XYZ file of C-alpha atoms in Angstrom:
704
model
C -15.701 -29.794 1.202
C -13.584 -33.206 1.956
C -9.886 -31.697 2.270
C -11.601 -28.968 5.271
C -12.681 -32.632 6.506
C -9.332 -34.572 5.937
C -7.783 -31.731 8.296
C -10.000 -31.474 10.378
C -9.654 -35.788 11.193
C -6.501 -35.066 10.625
C -6.055 -32.709 13.920
C -8.344 -34.749 15.878
C -6.082 -37.505 15.277
C -3.456 -35.429 16.462
C -4.220 -34.401 19.284
C -5.767 -37.411 20.873
C -1.994 -38.727 20.312
C -0.835 -35.914 22.340
C -3.278 -36.794 25.155
C -2.466 -40.285 24.914
C 1.156 -39.175 25.770
C 0.628 -37.048 28.087
C -1.196 -39.573 30.250
C 1.671 -42.258 29.604
C 4.448 -38.811 31.070
C 2.083 -37.709 34.040
C -1.097 -36.945 33.601
C 0.261 -33.303 33.051
C -1.527 -32.102 29.874
C 0.834 -30.103 27.549
C -0.713 -27.103 27.108
C -0.228 -26.118 30.657
C 2.948 -25.302 29.819
C 2.539 -22.583 27.443
C -0.212 -19.872 29.496
C -0.691 -18.760 26.308
C -2.369 -21.305 25.562
C -3.853 -22.406 29.806
C -7.251 -21.817 29.006
C -7.987 -24.345 26.909
C -7.783 -27.388 29.691
C -10.996 -27.048 30.534
C -13.798 -29.548 29.073
C -15.955 -27.494 28.286
C -15.777 -26.593 23.999
C -13.878 -22.867 23.516
C -16.181 -21.166 21.003
C -14.915 -17.641 19.850
C -16.137 -15.132 22.239
C -13.757 -12.727 22.090
C -11.793 -11.013 19.221
C -8.504 -12.940 20.996
C -9.311 -16.078 21.173
C -10.899 -16.043 17.604
C -7.936 -14.283 16.254
C -5.456 -16.269 18.214
C -6.975 -19.533 16.925
C -6.896 -21.399 20.515
C -9.045 -23.918 18.754
C -6.129 -24.905 16.188
C -3.052 -24.733 18.468
C -2.907 -28.264 20.855
C 0.806 -29.108 20.762
C 4.113 -27.307 22.304
C 7.328 -26.019 20.712
C 8.955 -29.679 22.956
C 6.566 -32.382 22.024
C 7.547 -31.795 18.088
C 10.844 -32.219 19.081
C 10.780 -34.726 21.205
C 9.605 -36.050 17.991
C 12.216 -34.513 15.406
C 14.456 -37.382 13.858
C 17.962 -37.473 15.243
C 19.381 -38.927 11.469
C 18.229 -36.345 9.678
C 21.211 -35.826 7.616
C 22.766 -31.405 8.145
C 21.753 -31.088 4.194
C 18.141 -31.678 4.357
C 17.913 -29.662 7.862
C 20.172 -26.666 6.829
C 19.898 -23.562 4.218
C 21.889 -23.426 1.704
C 25.007 -20.606 2.878
C 23.162 -16.972 2.473
C 25.221 -13.488 2.832
C 22.893 -11.422 4.551
C 25.858 -8.666 5.840
C 26.817 -7.121 9.467
C 23.585 -6.752 11.472
C 23.736 -3.329 13.314
C 23.718 -3.899 16.896
C 21.293 -1.469 17.596
C 19.091 -3.118 16.351
C 19.377 -5.963 18.790
C 18.403 -6.001 22.272
C 20.298 -4.661 25.066
C 21.763 -8.965 25.660
C 23.083 -8.441 21.523
C 21.285 -11.721 21.359
C 17.223 -10.798 20.659
C 16.329 -9.098 18.013
C 14.080 -5.997 17.676
C 11.230 -7.142 16.067
C 8.729 -3.635 16.963
C 8.867 -0.562 18.274
C 6.643 1.612 19.933
C 7.399 4.809 20.268
C 5.308 7.353 23.161
C 5.682 10.858 25.027
C 4.770 11.827 28.016
C 4.732 14.495 30.527
C 7.416 14.515 33.179
C 5.377 16.381 35.972
C 2.400 13.836 35.334
C 2.167 11.025 38.450
C 2.590 8.170 35.739
C 3.854 6.819 32.932
C 6.912 9.150 33.741
C 10.925 8.428 34.327
C 10.148 7.279 37.861
C 8.410 4.385 36.422
C 9.878 1.717 36.010
C 8.151 -1.700 33.515
C 8.984 -4.883 35.348
C 9.290 -6.019 31.770
C 9.340 -10.135 33.792
C 5.528 -9.502 35.839
C 2.849 -7.552 35.036
C 4.492 -4.834 33.135
C 1.219 -3.229 34.529
C 3.201 -2.931 37.854
C 5.020 -0.279 38.106
C 7.188 2.327 41.251
C 5.899 5.591 41.720
C 8.330 8.329 41.271
C 8.789 10.334 44.034
C 8.987 13.450 41.616
C 5.032 13.654 41.383
C 3.902 17.346 40.861
C 0.466 16.778 39.447
C -2.116 14.170 39.231
C -2.889 13.268 34.950
C -5.603 14.214 33.386
C -8.588 11.676 33.054
C -7.360 11.415 28.864
C -3.691 10.939 29.419
C -5.186 8.608 32.325
C -6.868 6.540 29.520
C -4.519 6.376 27.493
C -2.122 5.052 30.541
C -4.984 2.096 30.974
C -4.639 1.167 27.476
C -1.038 0.634 27.572
C -1.309 -1.289 30.284
C -3.911 -4.006 28.964
C -2.443 -3.844 25.777
C 1.410 -4.365 26.763
C -0.484 -6.942 29.818
C -1.559 -8.774 26.801
C 1.242 -8.496 24.628
C 3.220 -10.492 27.192
C 0.123 -13.330 28.155
C 0.797 -14.248 24.687
C 4.828 -14.145 25.109
C 6.233 -11.116 23.373
C 9.555 -10.041 25.280
C 9.492 -6.521 25.586
C 12.711 -4.354 26.904
C 12.250 -0.913 27.711
C 14.014 2.662 27.056
C 13.262 6.208 28.133
C 14.666 9.706 26.149
C 14.913 12.029 28.319
C 13.887 15.960 26.572
C 13.287 19.431 27.790
C 9.595 18.831 28.924
C 9.471 15.506 27.856
C 10.108 11.698 28.021
C 10.534 9.636 25.024
C 9.553 5.620 25.590
C 10.503 3.711 23.038
C 9.251 -0.670 24.030
C 11.308 -2.582 21.801
C 9.581 -6.340 21.004
C 11.104 -9.500 20.405
C 8.886 -12.792 19.673
C 10.642 -15.362 20.871
C 10.472 -18.764 18.843
C 7.734 -20.670 20.106
C 5.655 -17.365 18.990
C 6.751 -17.030 15.864
C 6.228 -20.874 14.878
C 2.364 -20.263 16.383
C 1.989 -17.602 14.171
C 3.730 -18.475 10.853
C 1.400 -21.803 11.246
C -2.449 -19.630 11.664
C -1.770 -17.251 8.689
C -0.165 -20.027 6.576
C 3.694 -18.645 6.176
C 5.500 -20.244 3.038
C 8.654 -22.155 4.544
C 11.842 -23.507 3.014
C 12.033 -27.474 1.489
C 14.091 -26.683 -0.799
C 16.619 -24.396 -2.812
C 17.522 -24.499 -6.398
C 19.151 -22.214 -8.879
C 17.233 -19.036 -10.051
C 17.309 -18.765 -13.156
C 15.279 -15.176 -13.910
C 16.074 -13.665 -17.473
C 14.769 -10.845 -18.807
C 13.716 -9.972 -22.015
C 16.215 -7.633 -22.744
C 18.557 -9.280 -21.610
C 18.034 -11.879 -24.002
C 17.591 -9.940 -26.652
C 21.144 -8.149 -26.215
C 22.930 -11.437 -25.333
C 21.354 -13.379 -29.312
C 22.783 -9.353 -30.569
C 25.642 -10.163 -28.870
C 25.690 -6.768 -27.574
C 26.844 -4.904 -24.142
C 23.760 -4.411 -21.600
C 24.559 -1.641 -19.253
C 21.133 -2.142 -17.845
C 22.514 -5.413 -16.231
C 24.115 -4.991 -12.589
C 25.677 -7.395 -10.463
C 23.561 -7.205 -7.393
C 25.486 -8.928 -3.948
C 23.193 -11.238 -1.470
C 20.910 -12.182 -3.904
C 18.478 -14.427 -2.037
C 18.540 -18.011 -3.098
C 15.455 -19.632 -4.131
C 13.360 -22.286 -2.455
C 10.985 -24.669 -3.368
C 7.992 -23.678 -0.186
C 5.209 -25.176 1.506
C 2.683 -23.798 5.023
C 4.474 -23.385 7.906
C 3.705 -26.195 10.435
C 5.624 -26.847 13.649
C 4.823 -30.674 13.388
C 7.424 -30.929 10.672
C 9.964 -28.610 11.700
C 12.377 -30.493 10.921
C 11.813 -30.677 7.415
C 12.266 -27.023 6.421
C 16.123 -25.820 5.831
C 17.261 -23.704 8.704
C 15.858 -25.116 11.469
C 17.976 -25.641 13.865
C 18.888 -21.584 13.387
C 16.512 -20.566 14.824
C 17.002 -17.048 15.198
C 17.674 -16.013 11.319
C 15.312 -19.557 10.169
C 12.641 -15.946 9.847
C 13.683 -13.258 7.780
C 13.260 -9.407 9.470
C 10.572 -9.266 6.904
C 8.026 -11.963 8.211
C 8.861 -11.100 12.203
C 7.585 -7.691 11.402
C 5.445 -9.244 9.690
C 3.958 -12.022 12.341
C 5.238 -9.277 15.369
C 2.325 -7.163 13.623
C -1.027 -10.108 13.741
C -0.296 -10.275 17.346
C -0.153 -5.831 17.692
C -3.313 -5.852 15.043
C -5.692 -8.552 16.885
C -4.802 -7.324 21.280
C -7.254 -5.740 23.080
C -6.758 -2.929 25.029
C -10.425 -2.216 26.012
C -14.091 -2.939 24.880
C -13.226 -5.569 22.249
C -17.096 -4.208 21.316
C -16.117 -0.847 20.869
C -13.489 -1.593 18.327
C -10.973 -1.292 21.718
C -8.017 -3.992 19.270
C -5.116 -3.314 17.609
C -2.478 -0.463 17.358
C -3.604 1.017 14.536
C -6.627 2.170 16.981
C -3.733 3.363 19.619
C -2.064 5.053 17.246
C -5.223 6.838 15.783
C -5.955 7.832 19.303
C -3.221 9.216 20.108
C -2.024 6.274 23.003
C 1.258 5.499 21.191
C 3.274 8.296 19.036
C 4.372 5.467 16.677
C 4.468 1.518 15.614
C 6.954 0.841 14.124
C 9.515 -2.122 12.719
C 13.365 -1.375 12.710
C 15.254 -1.171 9.019
C 18.090 -3.214 8.532
C 20.862 -0.621 9.521
C 22.265 2.882 8.032
C 20.772 3.306 4.510
C 24.549 4.705 3.794
C 27.600 2.794 1.915
C 30.146 2.309 4.465
C 33.340 3.230 2.623
C 35.079 0.677 -0.348
C 36.762 -0.982 2.224
C 34.009 -2.671 2.305
C 33.644 -6.243 1.127
C 29.735 -5.862 -1.130
C 29.374 -9.170 0.954
C 28.960 -7.241 4.010
C 26.740 -4.689 3.454
C 23.121 -5.183 4.895
C 19.667 -5.191 2.977
C 19.283 -1.419 3.424
C 22.441 -0.356 1.818
C 22.565 -3.095 -0.886
C 18.534 -1.556 -2.027
C 19.947 1.785 -1.452
C 22.974 1.831 -3.409
C 21.802 -0.475 -6.508
C 18.594 0.467 -6.395
C 16.692 3.865 -5.089
C 19.599 5.807 -6.292
C 18.632 8.746 -9.583
C 21.937 7.175 -10.991
C 20.838 3.557 -11.048
C 16.919 4.495 -12.834
C 18.262 2.337 -15.960
C 19.091 -0.058 -14.413
C 16.986 -4.115 -13.547
C 14.895 -4.193 -9.998
C 16.436 -6.143 -8.050
C 12.737 -7.352 -7.221
C 14.330 -10.242 -5.358
C 16.162 -8.090 -2.405
C 12.656 -6.191 -2.871
C 10.719 -8.913 -1.975
C 12.926 -10.015 0.744
C 13.284 -6.359 2.314
C 9.595 -5.237 2.425
C 7.358 -8.737 0.830
C 5.627 -9.454 -1.659
C 2.648 -6.226 -2.484
C 5.185 -3.660 -2.103
C 7.891 -5.953 -4.317
C 5.028 -7.051 -7.312
C 3.830 -2.840 -7.083
C 7.272 -1.639 -7.993
C 7.454 -5.130 -10.716
C 4.613 -3.708 -12.038
C 5.925 0.083 -12.072
C 9.125 -1.032 -13.197
C 7.680 -2.974 -16.590
C 4.355 -0.333 -16.675
C 7.468 2.111 -17.626
C 9.547 -0.409 -19.481
C 6.774 -0.677 -21.997
C 5.760 2.754 -22.043
C 9.021 3.466 -24.405
C 7.806 2.281 -27.339
C 4.406 3.740 -27.148
C 6.630 7.390 -26.096
C 8.843 6.667 -29.332
C 5.954 5.768 -31.886
C 4.318 8.965 -30.301
C 6.827 11.559 -30.992
C 7.325 10.044 -34.705
C 3.646 10.782 -35.309
C 4.550 13.829 -33.448
C 7.072 14.946 -35.575
C 5.636 13.129 -39.264
C 2.542 15.787 -37.798
C 4.935 18.870 -37.797
C 6.739 18.514 -40.596
C 3.860 17.641 -42.462
C 1.916 20.544 -41.729
C 2.234 22.668 -44.396
C 0.503 20.497 -45.985
C -2.584 20.872 -44.952
C -5.572 21.986 -46.963
C -7.775 23.392 -44.103
C -4.022 25.828 -43.004
C -3.516 26.366 -46.483
C -6.909 27.748 -46.454
C -8.277 28.930 -43.570
C -4.617 31.169 -44.166
C -4.684 32.464 -47.332
C -5.479 35.430 -48.736
C -9.258 35.587 -49.114
C -9.686 34.517 -45.876
C -9.508 37.528 -44.620
C -12.976 38.390 -46.254
C -14.504 35.972 -45.015
C -16.733 36.709 -41.491
C -18.000 34.612 -39.026
C -20.391 34.573 -36.600
C -19.952 36.306 -33.228
C -18.949 33.751 -30.122
C -21.520 34.847 -27.834
C -24.264 37.688 -27.515
C -22.276 40.458 -26.593
C -19.149 39.934 -28.600
C -18.397 41.313 -32.565
C -17.932 39.555 -35.878
C -14.386 37.579 -36.086
C -12.316 37.386 -40.055
C -11.586 33.944 -40.186
C -8.169 34.439 -40.617
C -7.700 35.312 -37.659
C -7.498 31.521 -36.325
C -5.136 30.791 -38.637
C -2.022 30.161 -35.592
C -4.979 27.332 -34.868
C -5.553 25.730 -37.586
C -2.016 24.577 -38.122
C -1.704 23.616 -34.340
C -4.414 21.420 -34.157
C -3.818 19.658 -36.360
C -0.628 18.958 -34.827
C -2.643 16.259 -32.742
C -5.780 15.754 -35.461
C -3.244 14.501 -39.082
C -3.916 11.056 -40.637
C -0.687 9.708 -38.350
C -2.961 10.331 -35.289
C -5.390 7.210 -36.395
C -2.662 5.339 -37.088
C -1.190 5.250 -33.364
C -5.332 5.156 -32.113
C -4.895 1.931 -33.403
C -1.986 1.242 -32.566
C -2.368 2.256 -29.176
C -5.650 0.207 -28.828
C -3.562 -3.111 -29.597
C -0.839 -1.466 -26.853
C -2.814 -1.675 -23.718
C -4.123 -5.364 -24.746
C -1.178 -6.128 -25.322
C -0.069 -4.625 -22.125
C -2.089 -5.727 -19.597
C -1.408 -9.928 -21.573
C 1.891 -9.385 -20.563
C 1.466 -7.880 -17.087
C -0.648 -11.387 -16.569
C 1.598 -13.299 -17.734
C 4.663 -10.983 -15.418
C 2.701 -11.087 -12.182
C 2.532 -14.577 -13.050
C 5.309 -15.668 -13.807
C 6.781 -13.536 -10.235
C 3.739 -15.780 -8.232
C 4.443 -19.184 -8.799
C 8.483 -17.052 -8.690
C 8.137 -15.922 -5.091
C 5.375 -19.513 -3.828
C 2.590 -17.075 -3.787
C 0.358 -19.097 -5.771
C -2.226 -22.138 -3.476
C -3.272 -19.734 -1.070
C -6.671 -20.753 0.013
C -9.434 -18.209 0.217
C -11.650 -20.240 3.018
C -8.141 -20.051 5.171
C -8.445 -16.467 5.377
C -8.283 -15.037 8.863
C -11.531 -12.767 9.450
C -10.249 -8.378 10.124
C -9.812 -7.872 14.284
C -11.911 -4.718 13.053
C -14.979 -7.552 11.984
C -14.173 -10.056 15.127
C -13.956 -6.961 17.487
C -17.449 -5.486 15.898
C -19.256 -8.434 14.757
C -22.813 -8.956 16.847
C -23.436 -11.887 16.220
C -22.219 -15.505 17.045
C -22.529 -19.126 14.663
C -20.969 -22.253 14.315
C -19.019 -23.182 11.055
C -19.752 -26.042 9.249
C -17.248 -27.309 8.419
C -15.239 -26.479 11.224
C -18.155 -26.640 13.793
C -16.568 -24.274 16.093
C -18.635 -20.710 16.404
C -16.930 -17.774 15.190
C -18.039 -13.977 15.051
C -20.690 -13.155 12.234
C -22.835 -10.420 10.631
C -26.388 -10.431 9.050
C -25.696 -10.959 4.857
C -29.122 -9.474 4.576
C -27.439 -6.497 6.677
C -24.163 -6.034 4.952
C -26.328 -5.790 1.723
C -28.774 -2.957 2.435
C -25.113 -1.355 3.684
C -24.198 -1.705 0.799
C -26.970 -0.068 -1.272
C -27.058 2.379 1.586
C -23.158 3.477 0.639
C -23.664 3.147 -3.380
C -26.312 6.024 -2.291
C -23.511 8.020 -1.277
C -21.374 6.858 -4.011
C -24.531 8.176 -6.351
C -24.452 11.370 -4.427
C -20.106 11.976 -5.083
C -20.803 11.294 -9.069
C -23.820 14.167 -8.999
C -21.368 16.410 -6.736
C -18.936 15.831 -9.714
C -21.122 16.521 -12.096
C -22.676 19.512 -10.627
C -17.995 20.845 -10.476
C -18.542 20.737 -14.110
C -21.269 22.279 -14.482
C -20.394 24.959 -12.182
C -16.637 24.591 -14.774
C -18.526 25.015 -17.711
C -20.229 28.096 -16.848
C -17.602 30.365 -15.551
C -15.326 28.981 -18.652
C -18.506 31.112 -20.434
C -17.976 34.261 -18.440
C -14.914 33.969 -18.094
C -14.813 34.601 -22.479
C -16.989 37.270 -22.395
C -15.286 38.656 -20.406
C -12.267 38.724 -21.362
C -13.528 39.547 -25.657
C -14.799 42.676 -24.068
C -11.424 43.764 -23.625
C -9.605 44.489 -26.635
C -6.123 43.197 -24.915
C -7.062 39.987 -23.994
C -9.106 39.505 -26.495
C -6.966 37.791 -29.470
C -5.665 34.957 -26.252
C -9.394 34.984 -24.754
C -10.497 31.614 -25.882
C -7.465 30.260 -24.855
C -7.338 32.073 -20.993
C -11.050 30.701 -20.957
C -10.581 27.255 -21.756
C -6.500 26.580 -19.247
C -8.364 28.599 -16.083
C -10.866 26.423 -16.042
C -9.136 22.839 -16.592
C -6.732 24.138 -13.706
C -9.708 24.856 -11.695
C -11.137 22.190 -12.707
C -7.806 19.353 -11.614
C -7.814 21.038 -8.410
C -11.227 20.403 -8.101
C -10.398 16.840 -9.087
C -7.526 16.309 -6.545
C -9.855 17.703 -3.492
C -12.846 15.606 -4.592
C -10.176 12.116 -4.696
C -8.829 12.665 -1.499
C -12.091 13.238 0.923
C -14.021 10.257 -1.521
C -10.717 8.281 -1.097
C -11.376 8.789 3.314
C -15.398 8.758 2.143
C -15.424 4.914 0.240
C -12.712 4.139 3.576
C -15.125 4.519 6.243
C -18.162 3.055 3.693
C -16.270 -0.364 3.529
C -15.226 -0.259 7.234
C -19.096 0.406 8.116
C -20.434 -2.964 5.525
C -18.710 -4.805 7.840
C -16.999 -7.109 5.396
C -15.418 -10.357 6.858
C -11.326 -10.699 5.296
C -9.022 -8.357 4.476
C -10.396 -9.454 0.413
C -13.342 -8.844 0.419
C -12.028 -5.547 1.993
C -9.564 -4.331 -0.167
C -12.090 -5.480 -3.180
C -14.594 -3.657 -1.992
C -12.797 -0.744 -1.131
C -11.128 -1.226 -4.566
C -14.272 -1.347 -6.177
C -15.368 1.770 -4.658
C -12.560 3.940 -5.598
C -12.025 2.759 -9.221
C -15.545 3.577 -9.975
C -15.291 7.847 -8.707
C -12.112 8.567 -9.792
C -13.164 7.481 -13.159
C -15.821 9.604 -12.892
C -14.211 12.121 -11.059
C -10.642 12.260 -13.635
C -12.310 12.145 -17.019
C -15.843 13.120 -16.517
C -14.447 17.460 -18.274
C -12.542 15.007 -21.065
C -15.562 13.348 -22.288
C -17.316 16.489 -22.300
C -14.905 18.470 -24.211
C -14.415 15.347 -26.333
C -17.991 14.023 -27.565
C -20.709 16.464 -26.658
C -19.233 20.346 -26.477
C -20.615 22.293 -29.178
C -23.118 19.759 -30.121
C -26.105 21.326 -28.366
C -25.159 25.349 -29.891
C -27.802 26.272 -31.747
C -27.051 27.839 -34.979
C -27.374 31.771 -34.944
C -31.013 33.443 -34.719
C -31.834 30.193 -32.448
C -28.915 29.768 -30.043
C -29.233 27.059 -27.236
C -29.113 29.082 -23.936
C -27.554 27.934 -20.128
C -29.920 30.898 -18.601
C -31.061 33.459 -19.827
C -28.374 35.855 -22.328
C -25.838 32.835 -21.835
C -25.226 30.978 -24.237
C -24.223 27.340 -24.186
C -20.663 26.564 -24.578
C -19.295 26.368 -27.978
C -16.180 25.649 -28.906
C -13.125 28.528 -29.652
C -11.873 28.753 -32.546
C -9.657 26.655 -33.814
C -11.945 24.145 -32.676
C -12.732 21.468 -29.223
C -9.505 19.188 -30.487
C -7.220 22.356 -28.994
C -9.227 22.511 -26.100
C -8.953 18.994 -25.245
C -5.702 18.759 -25.722
C -5.458 21.805 -22.816
C -7.946 19.822 -20.651
C -5.805 16.693 -21.263
C -2.209 17.893 -20.570
C -3.739 20.280 -17.875
C -5.562 17.524 -15.870
C -2.577 14.985 -16.422
C 0.704 16.647 -15.873
C -1.407 19.145 -12.671
C -2.174 14.801 -11.105
C 1.252 13.854 -11.674
C 3.121 16.780 -10.325
C 0.537 17.031 -7.167
C 1.130 13.515 -6.035
C 5.044 13.592 -6.748
C 4.903 16.436 -4.537
C 2.511 14.778 -2.373
C 4.966 11.629 -2.027
C 7.839 13.304 -1.855
C 8.333 16.813 -0.860
C 4.801 16.035 1.550
C 6.867 13.209 3.444
C 10.041 15.727 4.533
C 7.991 18.433 5.203
C 6.045 15.901 7.748
C 9.229 14.404 8.799
C 10.653 18.399 9.562
C 7.793 19.727 11.208
C 7.792 16.218 14.378
C 11.248 16.676 14.380
C 10.623 20.496 15.132
C 7.588 19.681 17.472
C 9.341 16.570 19.263
C 12.294 17.998 19.600
C 13.590 14.791 17.877
C 17.390 16.882 16.286
C 17.814 15.652 20.033
C 18.149 11.628 20.051
C 19.861 10.236 16.902
C 22.296 7.376 17.455
C 20.558 4.158 17.517
C 18.694 2.804 15.118
C 15.458 3.234 17.022
C 15.665 6.890 17.791
C 16.775 7.164 13.589
C 13.927 5.382 11.639
C 11.189 7.407 14.653
C 12.254 10.551 12.448
C 10.936 9.022 9.869
């Protein structure tokens, strides 16, 4: 509490100093110089009456860059103000505005018909005035429909809000057969970037220090004096810095503050502009008509994306590695099949994509590396079972000549008896998964899982410290745009004294309880699907046993086909539930993005755990335990007996179920990640005639 009061006291002191200085200079309020803050010049305290005033955090910003730079210490040495020279490659000129100076931070794209009376090439966007001012074209053929008119009004208000904040906008139009493709390029000036960087607590560099990150495998190979094939010298490695939250009032303390064009990286600039796009209203705020995501979802814009740094293709052997852009470095040294065994350039990934994407790939590489010893020991245990198969006493007895004279009870009401010798192959196969080595492997995997988790905690903490992600205060996290737009009440913050949008906790708890009921309903559907698969396997076994051709493999066919059907149900239910969980979490009205992510993750984890593992747990612990005995069999319904294990036991069916679900899930997920995006891009290209555009990075990225 004292920390927040101290910050408030410091802010009030700074406001008083600004007011006194403005009066000495002629009574002109510095805030009046900024159009974004012109609404703050009144005597009445500003409340959070709308999402725009809330998310722009107007009450906190009480100074301009002009005031800050007037007080900058001119005696500061260049060594303290200039960031160390870092090679960043050659910039693609198509990622800049027409003046080749201002960077394109974000791109908005929309399509329209040439025959529309509005939003066609005859309507020009005056970037120096209100973007709603357009000059009608003489080539007017018909009046657009209501939906297109609504989209036009939304775009006008949205672009007007962006220009009010201070973004620069440049428009390009590409004429196609029936449509015009509009590209709106956005650039955030230095002042806008500084204001939002401070609001988002973006960290800025204070001092560079050596990056001495060392991989444990690299250390071991160095001690053994062995060559390390996994190491590779990746050019343009980002420097490490001591950082702190960005403050405009202390701009002279940060490295590189004199280079306003390159002080913020492209990833940081895109993040800041996306924050502006996400918090700008285009319609009625209480209806949630806020943000670029909603505009793209409704269809007012076809796409919204930041630009890549240029082409990913290597320009040739004549080009120096230091002249490669960040995208070319990542593709050439990381995102290729030939680099699968190399160390991941996590610092490059973090600089290009941000910390969240980099930490994901760090986890993926860490998990894959830790799977190698588990896979090696698992292979050794499997080979042990394979070479000791003939020493299995149970298999020897079942496969002996005496077993041919042993008759077993039928497995279903209409089935015939069977000889014990028929399961000789299944008994040997089951030994591969159930021998003394598997007990050792189960114990090993228990210790492996605990050790992996602890070392990942250590690794993630090391990366968080290395990337300066530690120290974020939950109290300082900004409200989500959707929450601020839909919150029905305004309540006074006891710390800042400012009225903020709020949502009653009791109503939120009731909504969480209602959502929990829907989650239980979905879990019940999963159990119903499992029962349906059980009935299917039972009926399929009876049918296959009735045919002499399929009788020897009846159990295998029934269990395998049942596992495939179960996999399809799992994937469909999983996709449906993910959308349901997202809607439920939005409905619960969580204030911050962290609370939103935590609740969404919890819902998805609970359901997916039951969805994927319930059938496996059933086979492992319940199947065959409630069958009964000859003369007193238990039935599901009618004459259909409870499902029993196959001739070789439940372990083979468990292995089948695990194999089908785990490998099938990986195949489907990989297909969705690799082939589905390519198919969507191809369809998008064919539908919009995108094969006719290209050349600039903006157009190439739109094809993606």
